GROMACS .gro file of C-alpha atoms in nm:
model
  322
    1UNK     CA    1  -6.019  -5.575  -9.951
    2UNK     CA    2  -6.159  -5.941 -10.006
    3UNK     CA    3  -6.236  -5.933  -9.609
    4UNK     CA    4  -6.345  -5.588  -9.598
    5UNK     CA    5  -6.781  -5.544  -9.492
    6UNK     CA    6  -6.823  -5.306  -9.793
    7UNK     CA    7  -6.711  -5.575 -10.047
    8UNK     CA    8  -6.873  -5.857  -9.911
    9UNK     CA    9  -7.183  -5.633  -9.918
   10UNK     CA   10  -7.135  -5.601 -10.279
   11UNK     CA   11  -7.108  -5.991 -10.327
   12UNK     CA   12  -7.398  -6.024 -10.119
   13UNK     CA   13  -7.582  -5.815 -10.368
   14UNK     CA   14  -7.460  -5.964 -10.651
   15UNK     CA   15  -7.543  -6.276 -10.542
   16UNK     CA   16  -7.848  -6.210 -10.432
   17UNK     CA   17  -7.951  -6.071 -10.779
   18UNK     CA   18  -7.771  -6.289 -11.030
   19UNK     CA   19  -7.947  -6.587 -10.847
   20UNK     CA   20  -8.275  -6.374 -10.919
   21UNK     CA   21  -8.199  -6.329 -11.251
   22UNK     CA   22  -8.128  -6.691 -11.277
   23UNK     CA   23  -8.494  -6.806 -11.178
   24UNK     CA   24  -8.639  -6.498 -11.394
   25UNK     CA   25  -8.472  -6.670 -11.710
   26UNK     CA   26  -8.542  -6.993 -11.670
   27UNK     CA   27  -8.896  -6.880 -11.589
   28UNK     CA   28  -8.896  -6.700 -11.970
   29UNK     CA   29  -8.750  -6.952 -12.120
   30UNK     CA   30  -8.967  -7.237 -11.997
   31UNK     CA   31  -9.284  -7.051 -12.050
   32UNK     CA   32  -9.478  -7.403 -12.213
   33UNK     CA   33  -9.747  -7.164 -12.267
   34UNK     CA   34  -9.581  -6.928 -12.485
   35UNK     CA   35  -9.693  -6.648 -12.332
   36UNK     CA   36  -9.333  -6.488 -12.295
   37UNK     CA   37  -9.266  -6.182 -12.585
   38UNK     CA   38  -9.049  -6.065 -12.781
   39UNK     CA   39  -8.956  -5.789 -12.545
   40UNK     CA   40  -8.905  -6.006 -12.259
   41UNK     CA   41  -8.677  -6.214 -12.418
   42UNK     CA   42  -8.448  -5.949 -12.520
   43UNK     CA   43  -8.503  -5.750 -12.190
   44UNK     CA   44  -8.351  -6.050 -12.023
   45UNK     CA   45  -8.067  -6.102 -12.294
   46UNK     CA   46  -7.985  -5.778 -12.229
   47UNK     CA   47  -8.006  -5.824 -11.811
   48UNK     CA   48  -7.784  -6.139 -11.898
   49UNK     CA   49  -7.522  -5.949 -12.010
   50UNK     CA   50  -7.516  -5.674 -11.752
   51UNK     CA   51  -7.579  -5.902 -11.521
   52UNK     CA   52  -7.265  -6.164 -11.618
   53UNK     CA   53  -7.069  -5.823 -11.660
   54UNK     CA   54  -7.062  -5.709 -11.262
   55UNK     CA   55  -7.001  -6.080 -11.184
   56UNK     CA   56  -6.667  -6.027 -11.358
   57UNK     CA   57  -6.628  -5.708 -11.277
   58UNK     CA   58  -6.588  -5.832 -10.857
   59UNK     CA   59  -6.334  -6.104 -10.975
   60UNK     CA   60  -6.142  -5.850 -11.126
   61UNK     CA   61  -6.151  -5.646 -10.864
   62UNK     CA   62  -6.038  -5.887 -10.605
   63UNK     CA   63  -5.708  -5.982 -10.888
   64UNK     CA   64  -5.601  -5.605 -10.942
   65UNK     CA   65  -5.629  -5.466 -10.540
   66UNK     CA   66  -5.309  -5.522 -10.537
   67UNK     CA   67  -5.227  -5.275 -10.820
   68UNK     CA   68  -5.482  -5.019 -10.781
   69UNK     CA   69  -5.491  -4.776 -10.472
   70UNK     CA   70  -5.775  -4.593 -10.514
   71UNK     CA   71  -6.053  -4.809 -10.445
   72UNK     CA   72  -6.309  -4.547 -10.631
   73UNK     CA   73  -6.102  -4.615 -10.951
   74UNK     CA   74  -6.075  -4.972 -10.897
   75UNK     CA   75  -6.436  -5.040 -10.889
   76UNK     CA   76  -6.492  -4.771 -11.194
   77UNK     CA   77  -6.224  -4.943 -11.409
   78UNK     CA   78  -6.320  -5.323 -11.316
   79UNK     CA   79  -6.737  -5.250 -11.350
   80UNK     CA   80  -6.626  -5.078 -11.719
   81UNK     CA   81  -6.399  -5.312 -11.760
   82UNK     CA   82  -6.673  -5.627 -11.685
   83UNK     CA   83  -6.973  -5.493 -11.844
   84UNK     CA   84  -6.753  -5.404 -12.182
   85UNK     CA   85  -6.628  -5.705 -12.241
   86UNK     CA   86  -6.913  -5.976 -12.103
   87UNK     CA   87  -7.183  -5.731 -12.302
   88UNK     CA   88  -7.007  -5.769 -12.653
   89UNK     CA   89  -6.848  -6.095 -12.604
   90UNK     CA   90  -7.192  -6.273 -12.552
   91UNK     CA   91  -7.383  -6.088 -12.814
   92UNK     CA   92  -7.116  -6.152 -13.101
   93UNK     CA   93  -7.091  -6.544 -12.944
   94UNK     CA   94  -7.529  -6.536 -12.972
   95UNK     CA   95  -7.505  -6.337 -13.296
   96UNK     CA   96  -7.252  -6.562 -13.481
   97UNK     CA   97  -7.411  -6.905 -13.420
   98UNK     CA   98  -7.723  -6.735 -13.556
   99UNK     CA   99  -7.625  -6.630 -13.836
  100UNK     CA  100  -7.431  -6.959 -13.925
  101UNK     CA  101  -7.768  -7.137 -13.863
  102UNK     CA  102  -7.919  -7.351 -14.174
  103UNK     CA  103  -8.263  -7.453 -14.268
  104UNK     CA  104  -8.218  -7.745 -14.076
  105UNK     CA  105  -8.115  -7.627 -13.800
  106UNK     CA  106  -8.405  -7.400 -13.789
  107UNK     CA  107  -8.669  -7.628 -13.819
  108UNK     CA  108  -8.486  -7.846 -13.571
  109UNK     CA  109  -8.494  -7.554 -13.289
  110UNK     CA  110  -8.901  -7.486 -13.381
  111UNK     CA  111  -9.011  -7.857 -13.349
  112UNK     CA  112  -8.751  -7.948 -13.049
  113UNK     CA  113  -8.966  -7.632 -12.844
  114UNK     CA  114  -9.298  -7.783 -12.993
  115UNK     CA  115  -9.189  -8.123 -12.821
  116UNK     CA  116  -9.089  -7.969 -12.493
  117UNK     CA  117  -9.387  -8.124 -12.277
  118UNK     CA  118  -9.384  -8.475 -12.432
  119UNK     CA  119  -9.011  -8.466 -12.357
  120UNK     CA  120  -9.111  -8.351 -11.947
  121UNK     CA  121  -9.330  -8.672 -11.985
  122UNK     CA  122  -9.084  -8.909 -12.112
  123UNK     CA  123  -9.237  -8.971 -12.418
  124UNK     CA  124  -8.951  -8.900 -12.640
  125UNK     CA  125  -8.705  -9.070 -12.795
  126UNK     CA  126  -8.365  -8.982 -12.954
  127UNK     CA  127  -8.265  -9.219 -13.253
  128UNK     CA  128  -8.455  -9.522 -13.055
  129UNK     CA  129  -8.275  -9.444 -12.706
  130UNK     CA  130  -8.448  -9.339 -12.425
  131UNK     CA  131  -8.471  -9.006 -12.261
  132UNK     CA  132  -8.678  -9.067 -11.966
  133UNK     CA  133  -8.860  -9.369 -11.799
  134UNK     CA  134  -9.070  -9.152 -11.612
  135UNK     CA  135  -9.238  -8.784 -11.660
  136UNK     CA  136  -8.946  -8.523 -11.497
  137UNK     CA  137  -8.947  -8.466 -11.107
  138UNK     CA  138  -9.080  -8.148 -11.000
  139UNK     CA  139  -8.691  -7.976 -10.903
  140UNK     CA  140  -8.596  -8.093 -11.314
  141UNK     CA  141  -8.889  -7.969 -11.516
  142UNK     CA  142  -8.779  -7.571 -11.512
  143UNK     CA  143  -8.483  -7.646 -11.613
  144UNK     CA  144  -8.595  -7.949 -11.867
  145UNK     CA  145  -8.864  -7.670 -12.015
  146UNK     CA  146  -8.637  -7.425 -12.069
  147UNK     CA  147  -8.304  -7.604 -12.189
  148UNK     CA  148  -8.444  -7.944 -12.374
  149UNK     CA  149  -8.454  -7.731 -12.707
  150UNK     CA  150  -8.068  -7.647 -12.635
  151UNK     CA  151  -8.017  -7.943 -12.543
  152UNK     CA  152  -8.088  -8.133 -12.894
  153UNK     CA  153  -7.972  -7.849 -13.140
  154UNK     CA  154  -7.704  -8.065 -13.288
  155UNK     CA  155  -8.006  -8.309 -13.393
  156UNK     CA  156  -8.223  -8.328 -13.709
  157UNK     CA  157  -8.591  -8.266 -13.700
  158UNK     CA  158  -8.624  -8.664 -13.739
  159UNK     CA  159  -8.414  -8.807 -13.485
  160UNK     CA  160  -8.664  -8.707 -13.221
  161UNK     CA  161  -8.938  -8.998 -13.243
  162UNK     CA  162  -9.293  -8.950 -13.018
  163UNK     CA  163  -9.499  -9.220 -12.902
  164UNK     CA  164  -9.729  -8.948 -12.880
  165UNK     CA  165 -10.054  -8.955 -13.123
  166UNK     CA  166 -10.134  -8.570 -13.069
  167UNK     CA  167  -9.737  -8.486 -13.112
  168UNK     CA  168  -9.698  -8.730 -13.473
  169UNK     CA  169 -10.026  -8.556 -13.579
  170UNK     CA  170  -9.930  -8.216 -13.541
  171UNK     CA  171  -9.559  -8.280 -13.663
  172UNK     CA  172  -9.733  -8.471 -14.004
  173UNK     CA  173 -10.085  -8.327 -14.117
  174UNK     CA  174 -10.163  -8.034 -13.910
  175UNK     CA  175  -9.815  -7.907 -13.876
  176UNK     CA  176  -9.861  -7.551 -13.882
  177UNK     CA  177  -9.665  -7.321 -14.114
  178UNK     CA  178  -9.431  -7.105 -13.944
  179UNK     CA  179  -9.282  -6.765 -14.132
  180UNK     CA  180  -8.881  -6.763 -14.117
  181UNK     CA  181  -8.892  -6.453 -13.878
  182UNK     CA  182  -9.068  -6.691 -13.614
  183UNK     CA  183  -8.792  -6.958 -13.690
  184UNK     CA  184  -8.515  -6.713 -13.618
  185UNK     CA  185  -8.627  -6.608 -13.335
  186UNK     CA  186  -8.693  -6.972 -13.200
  187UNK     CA  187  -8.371  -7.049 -13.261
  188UNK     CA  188  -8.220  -6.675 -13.113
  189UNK     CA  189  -8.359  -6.817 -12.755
  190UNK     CA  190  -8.244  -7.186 -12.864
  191UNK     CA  191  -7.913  -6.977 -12.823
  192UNK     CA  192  -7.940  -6.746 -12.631
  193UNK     CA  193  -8.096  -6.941 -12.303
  194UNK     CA  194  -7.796  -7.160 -12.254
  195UNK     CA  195  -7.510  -6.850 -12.303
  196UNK     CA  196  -7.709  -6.633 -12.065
  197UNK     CA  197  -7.790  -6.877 -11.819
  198UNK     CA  198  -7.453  -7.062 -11.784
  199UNK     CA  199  -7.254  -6.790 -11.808
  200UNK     CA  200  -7.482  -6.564 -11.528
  201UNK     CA  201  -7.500  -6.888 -11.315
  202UNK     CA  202  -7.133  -6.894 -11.351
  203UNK     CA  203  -7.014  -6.580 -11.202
  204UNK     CA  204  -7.310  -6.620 -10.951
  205UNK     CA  205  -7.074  -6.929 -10.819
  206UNK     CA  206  -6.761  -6.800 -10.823
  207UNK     CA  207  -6.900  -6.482 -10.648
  208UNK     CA  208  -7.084  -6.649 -10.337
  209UNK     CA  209  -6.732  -6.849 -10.299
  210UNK     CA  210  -6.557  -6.510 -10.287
  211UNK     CA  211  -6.861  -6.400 -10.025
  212UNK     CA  212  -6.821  -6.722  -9.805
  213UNK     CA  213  -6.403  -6.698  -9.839
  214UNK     CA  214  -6.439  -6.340  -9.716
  215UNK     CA  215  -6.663  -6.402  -9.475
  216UNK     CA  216  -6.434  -6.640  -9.305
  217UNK     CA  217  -6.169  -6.384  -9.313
  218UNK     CA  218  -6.350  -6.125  -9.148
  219UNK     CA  219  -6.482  -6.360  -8.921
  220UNK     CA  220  -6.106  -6.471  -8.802
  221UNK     CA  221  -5.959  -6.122  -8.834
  222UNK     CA  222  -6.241  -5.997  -8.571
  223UNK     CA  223  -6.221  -6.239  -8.348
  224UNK     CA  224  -5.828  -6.188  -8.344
  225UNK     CA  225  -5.719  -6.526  -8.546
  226UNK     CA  226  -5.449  -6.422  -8.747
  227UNK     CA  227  -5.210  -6.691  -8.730
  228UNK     CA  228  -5.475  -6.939  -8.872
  229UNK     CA  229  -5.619  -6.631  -9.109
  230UNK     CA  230  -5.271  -6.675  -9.278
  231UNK     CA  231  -5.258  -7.025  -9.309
  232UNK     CA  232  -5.600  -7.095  -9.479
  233UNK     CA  233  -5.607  -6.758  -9.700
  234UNK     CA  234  -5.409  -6.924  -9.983
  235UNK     CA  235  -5.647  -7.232 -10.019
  236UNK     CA  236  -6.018  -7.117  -9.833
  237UNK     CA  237  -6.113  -6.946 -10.187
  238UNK     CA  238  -5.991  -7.228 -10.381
  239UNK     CA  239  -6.134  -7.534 -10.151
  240UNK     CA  240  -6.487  -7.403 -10.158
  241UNK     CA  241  -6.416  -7.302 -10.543
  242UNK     CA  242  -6.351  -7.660 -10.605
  243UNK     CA  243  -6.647  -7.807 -10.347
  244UNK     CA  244  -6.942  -7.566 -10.540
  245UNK     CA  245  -6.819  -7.673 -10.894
  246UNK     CA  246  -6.797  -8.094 -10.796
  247UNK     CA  247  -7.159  -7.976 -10.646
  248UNK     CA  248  -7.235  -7.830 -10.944
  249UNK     CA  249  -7.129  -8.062 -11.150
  250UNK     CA  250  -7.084  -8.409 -11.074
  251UNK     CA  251  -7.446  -8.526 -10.913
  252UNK     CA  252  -7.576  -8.491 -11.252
  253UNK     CA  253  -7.949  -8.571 -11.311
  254UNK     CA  254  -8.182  -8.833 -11.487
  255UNK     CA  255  -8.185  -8.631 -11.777
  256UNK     CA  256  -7.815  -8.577 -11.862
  257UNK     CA  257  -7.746  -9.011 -11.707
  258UNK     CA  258  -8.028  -9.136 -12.006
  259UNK     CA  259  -7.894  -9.273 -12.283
  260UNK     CA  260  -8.073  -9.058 -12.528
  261UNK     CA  261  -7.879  -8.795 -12.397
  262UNK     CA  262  -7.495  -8.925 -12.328
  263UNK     CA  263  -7.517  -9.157 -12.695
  264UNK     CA  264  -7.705  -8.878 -12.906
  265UNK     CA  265  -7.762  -8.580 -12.793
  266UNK     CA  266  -7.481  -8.452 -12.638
  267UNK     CA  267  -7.207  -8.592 -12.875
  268UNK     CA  268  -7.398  -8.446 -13.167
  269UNK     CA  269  -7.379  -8.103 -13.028
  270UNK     CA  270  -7.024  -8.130 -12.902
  271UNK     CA  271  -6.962  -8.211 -13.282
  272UNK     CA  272  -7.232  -7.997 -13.460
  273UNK     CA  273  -7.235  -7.679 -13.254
  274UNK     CA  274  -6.885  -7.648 -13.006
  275UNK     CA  275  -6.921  -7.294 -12.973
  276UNK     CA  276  -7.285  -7.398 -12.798
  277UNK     CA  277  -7.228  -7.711 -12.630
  278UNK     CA  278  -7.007  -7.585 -12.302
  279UNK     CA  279  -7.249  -7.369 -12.254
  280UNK     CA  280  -7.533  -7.661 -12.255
  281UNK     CA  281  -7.311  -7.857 -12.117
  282UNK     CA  282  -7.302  -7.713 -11.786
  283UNK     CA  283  -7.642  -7.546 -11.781
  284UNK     CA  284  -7.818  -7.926 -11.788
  285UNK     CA  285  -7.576  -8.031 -11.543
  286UNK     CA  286  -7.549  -7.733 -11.249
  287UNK     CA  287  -7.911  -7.578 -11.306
  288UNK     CA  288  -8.105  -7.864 -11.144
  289UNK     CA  289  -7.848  -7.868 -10.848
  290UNK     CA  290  -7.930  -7.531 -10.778
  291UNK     CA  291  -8.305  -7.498 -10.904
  292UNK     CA  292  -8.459  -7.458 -10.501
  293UNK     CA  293  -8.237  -7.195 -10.376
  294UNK     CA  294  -8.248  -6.982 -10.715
  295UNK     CA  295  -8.667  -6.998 -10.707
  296UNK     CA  296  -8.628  -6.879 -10.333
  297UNK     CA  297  -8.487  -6.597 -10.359
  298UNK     CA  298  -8.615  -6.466 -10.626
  299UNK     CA  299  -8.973  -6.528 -10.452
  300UNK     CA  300  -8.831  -6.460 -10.129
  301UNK     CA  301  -8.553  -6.202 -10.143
  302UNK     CA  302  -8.626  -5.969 -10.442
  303UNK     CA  303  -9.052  -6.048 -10.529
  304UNK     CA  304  -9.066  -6.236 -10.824
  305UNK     CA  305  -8.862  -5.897 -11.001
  306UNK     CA  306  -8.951  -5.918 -11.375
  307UNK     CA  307  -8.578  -5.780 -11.445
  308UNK     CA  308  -8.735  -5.524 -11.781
  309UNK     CA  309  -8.534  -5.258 -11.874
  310UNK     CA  310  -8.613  -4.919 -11.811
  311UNK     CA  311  -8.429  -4.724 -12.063
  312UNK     CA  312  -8.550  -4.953 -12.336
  313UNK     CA  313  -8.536  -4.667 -12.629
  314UNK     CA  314  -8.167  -4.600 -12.564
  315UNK     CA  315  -8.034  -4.997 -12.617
  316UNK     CA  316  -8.264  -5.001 -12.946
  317UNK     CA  317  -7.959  -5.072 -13.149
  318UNK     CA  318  -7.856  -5.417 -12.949
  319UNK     CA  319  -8.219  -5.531 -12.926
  320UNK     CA  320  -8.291  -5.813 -13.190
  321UNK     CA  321  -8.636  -5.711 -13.330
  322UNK     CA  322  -8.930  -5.938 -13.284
   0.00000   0.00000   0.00000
């Protein structure tokens, strides 16, 4: 099946739209004018999970051919079987480090998304160590804007330090006063943006490796190359497995090299929030490596999609109220 035209089609899709949905998030989420809802926020929560559910669902699918005939009832029992478990697995994850959340925590999330834009121009500091020298390059500010909040969760509201006039003013004197429903819900996307985003980007990966793997295969079993179909089948998937993660992974950025970042921020979340941190973890690190080709196909491939949900009414029940 892996080398068969109607599955790669499928991982083309896939692909195609998780990488979408990808751009689409990190375009909510690092809205610095705050003119995303309430509604769009949980419309793409609830994408998230649907959309991290097929992504498993096509793994599955290529681990059980072997024990499933009917391909009808493979693809039934492997979509069910994805979209059950990814949909309640990352609402309960989401859900519990909510509602473990304290005051401080709270006010940490609200003023750490207040601070977003003097962060993207380096003028933040974490305990006295440096973030950034420099305001963020063009390919790292979507994914600075929509992860820095993440990012410092494990923090207290005064461990950030601006050399900013306008940003001391408005976190002293005129700080405004915000109601707890509008701190919860800061702190919901604080959450949510890193689970949804690292777990979507994810499956995206592993899925265009499965695409490229099984495009090689059908390539050689077309053109008649079985001998040397048979000796690469057992390690194509897992070479360009391990190639995408290292490219993922291991260029890292200016953001996640500072210091404010490897001494302070990302210990302190490691330590104050593990259920979080893997997910931050590798959001800050693989997002900026693939921040072009994401934006381009959203723009290019599916027209800036908004990715809303139709049937809003009938998922009433699993959307968080504003």
């Amino acid at each position: 099946m892996n080398s068969q035209l109607w599955f790669l089609l499928l991982l083309a899709c896939y692909t195609v739209l998780e990488l979408s949905f990808n751009h689409r998030l990190l375009e909510l989420a690092g809205d610095l004018q705050w003119k995303s809802t309430a509604v769009q926020l949980n419309d793409i929560e609830i994408w998230g999970r649907v959309v991290s559910g097929l992504g498993l669902a096509l793994l599955l699918m290529r681990w059980l051919d072997n024990f499933v005939r009917s391909r009808v009832l493979l693809l039934v029992m492997c979509c069910a079987l994805g979209l059950f478990s990814l949909w309640h697995a990352q609402k309960a994850l989401v859900d519990h480090i909510v509602a473990r959340a304290d005051a401080q925590d709270l006010a940490m999330s609200w003023k750490s998304q207040m601070s977003t834009q003097e962060a993207l121009n380096g003028r933040i500091l974490l305990r006295g160590e440096t973030l950034l020298t420099s305001p963020a390059s063009a390919d790292l500010r979507p994914v600075m804007s929509a992860l820095w909040a993440s990012s410092v969760a494990g923090l207290l509201p005064e461990d950030l330090d601006s050399d900013s006039g306008a940003a001391q003013l408005m976190s002293g004197f005129f700080a405004p006063q915000i109601s707890q429903s509008k701190l919860v819900a800061s702190y919901r996307k604080t959450v949510m943006t890193p689970v949804v985003l690292g777990a979507s980007l994810l499956f995206g990966l592993l899925n265009l490796c499965q695409l490229f793997a099984g495009s090689v295969a059908w390539c050689l079993t077309v053109s008649g190359q079985d001998r040397l179909l048979q000796r690469c089948k057992l390690w194509l998937l897992a070479a360009l497995t391990v190639v995408c993660m290292g490219l993922s992974w291991w260029p890292g950025n200016v953001w996640t090299a500072s210091p404010a970042y490897r001494l302070v921020a990302s210990p302190a979340l490691w330590t104050d929030q593990p259920f979080l941190a893997p997910f931050v973890e590798w959001s800050v690190r693989a997002e900026p490596a693939w921040a072009d080709s994401v934006a381009w196909v959203h723009r290019a491939l599916l027209q800036d999609f908004e990715f809303t949900v139709p049937f809003r009414s009938w998922l009433v029940q699993d959307v968080t109220p504003p």
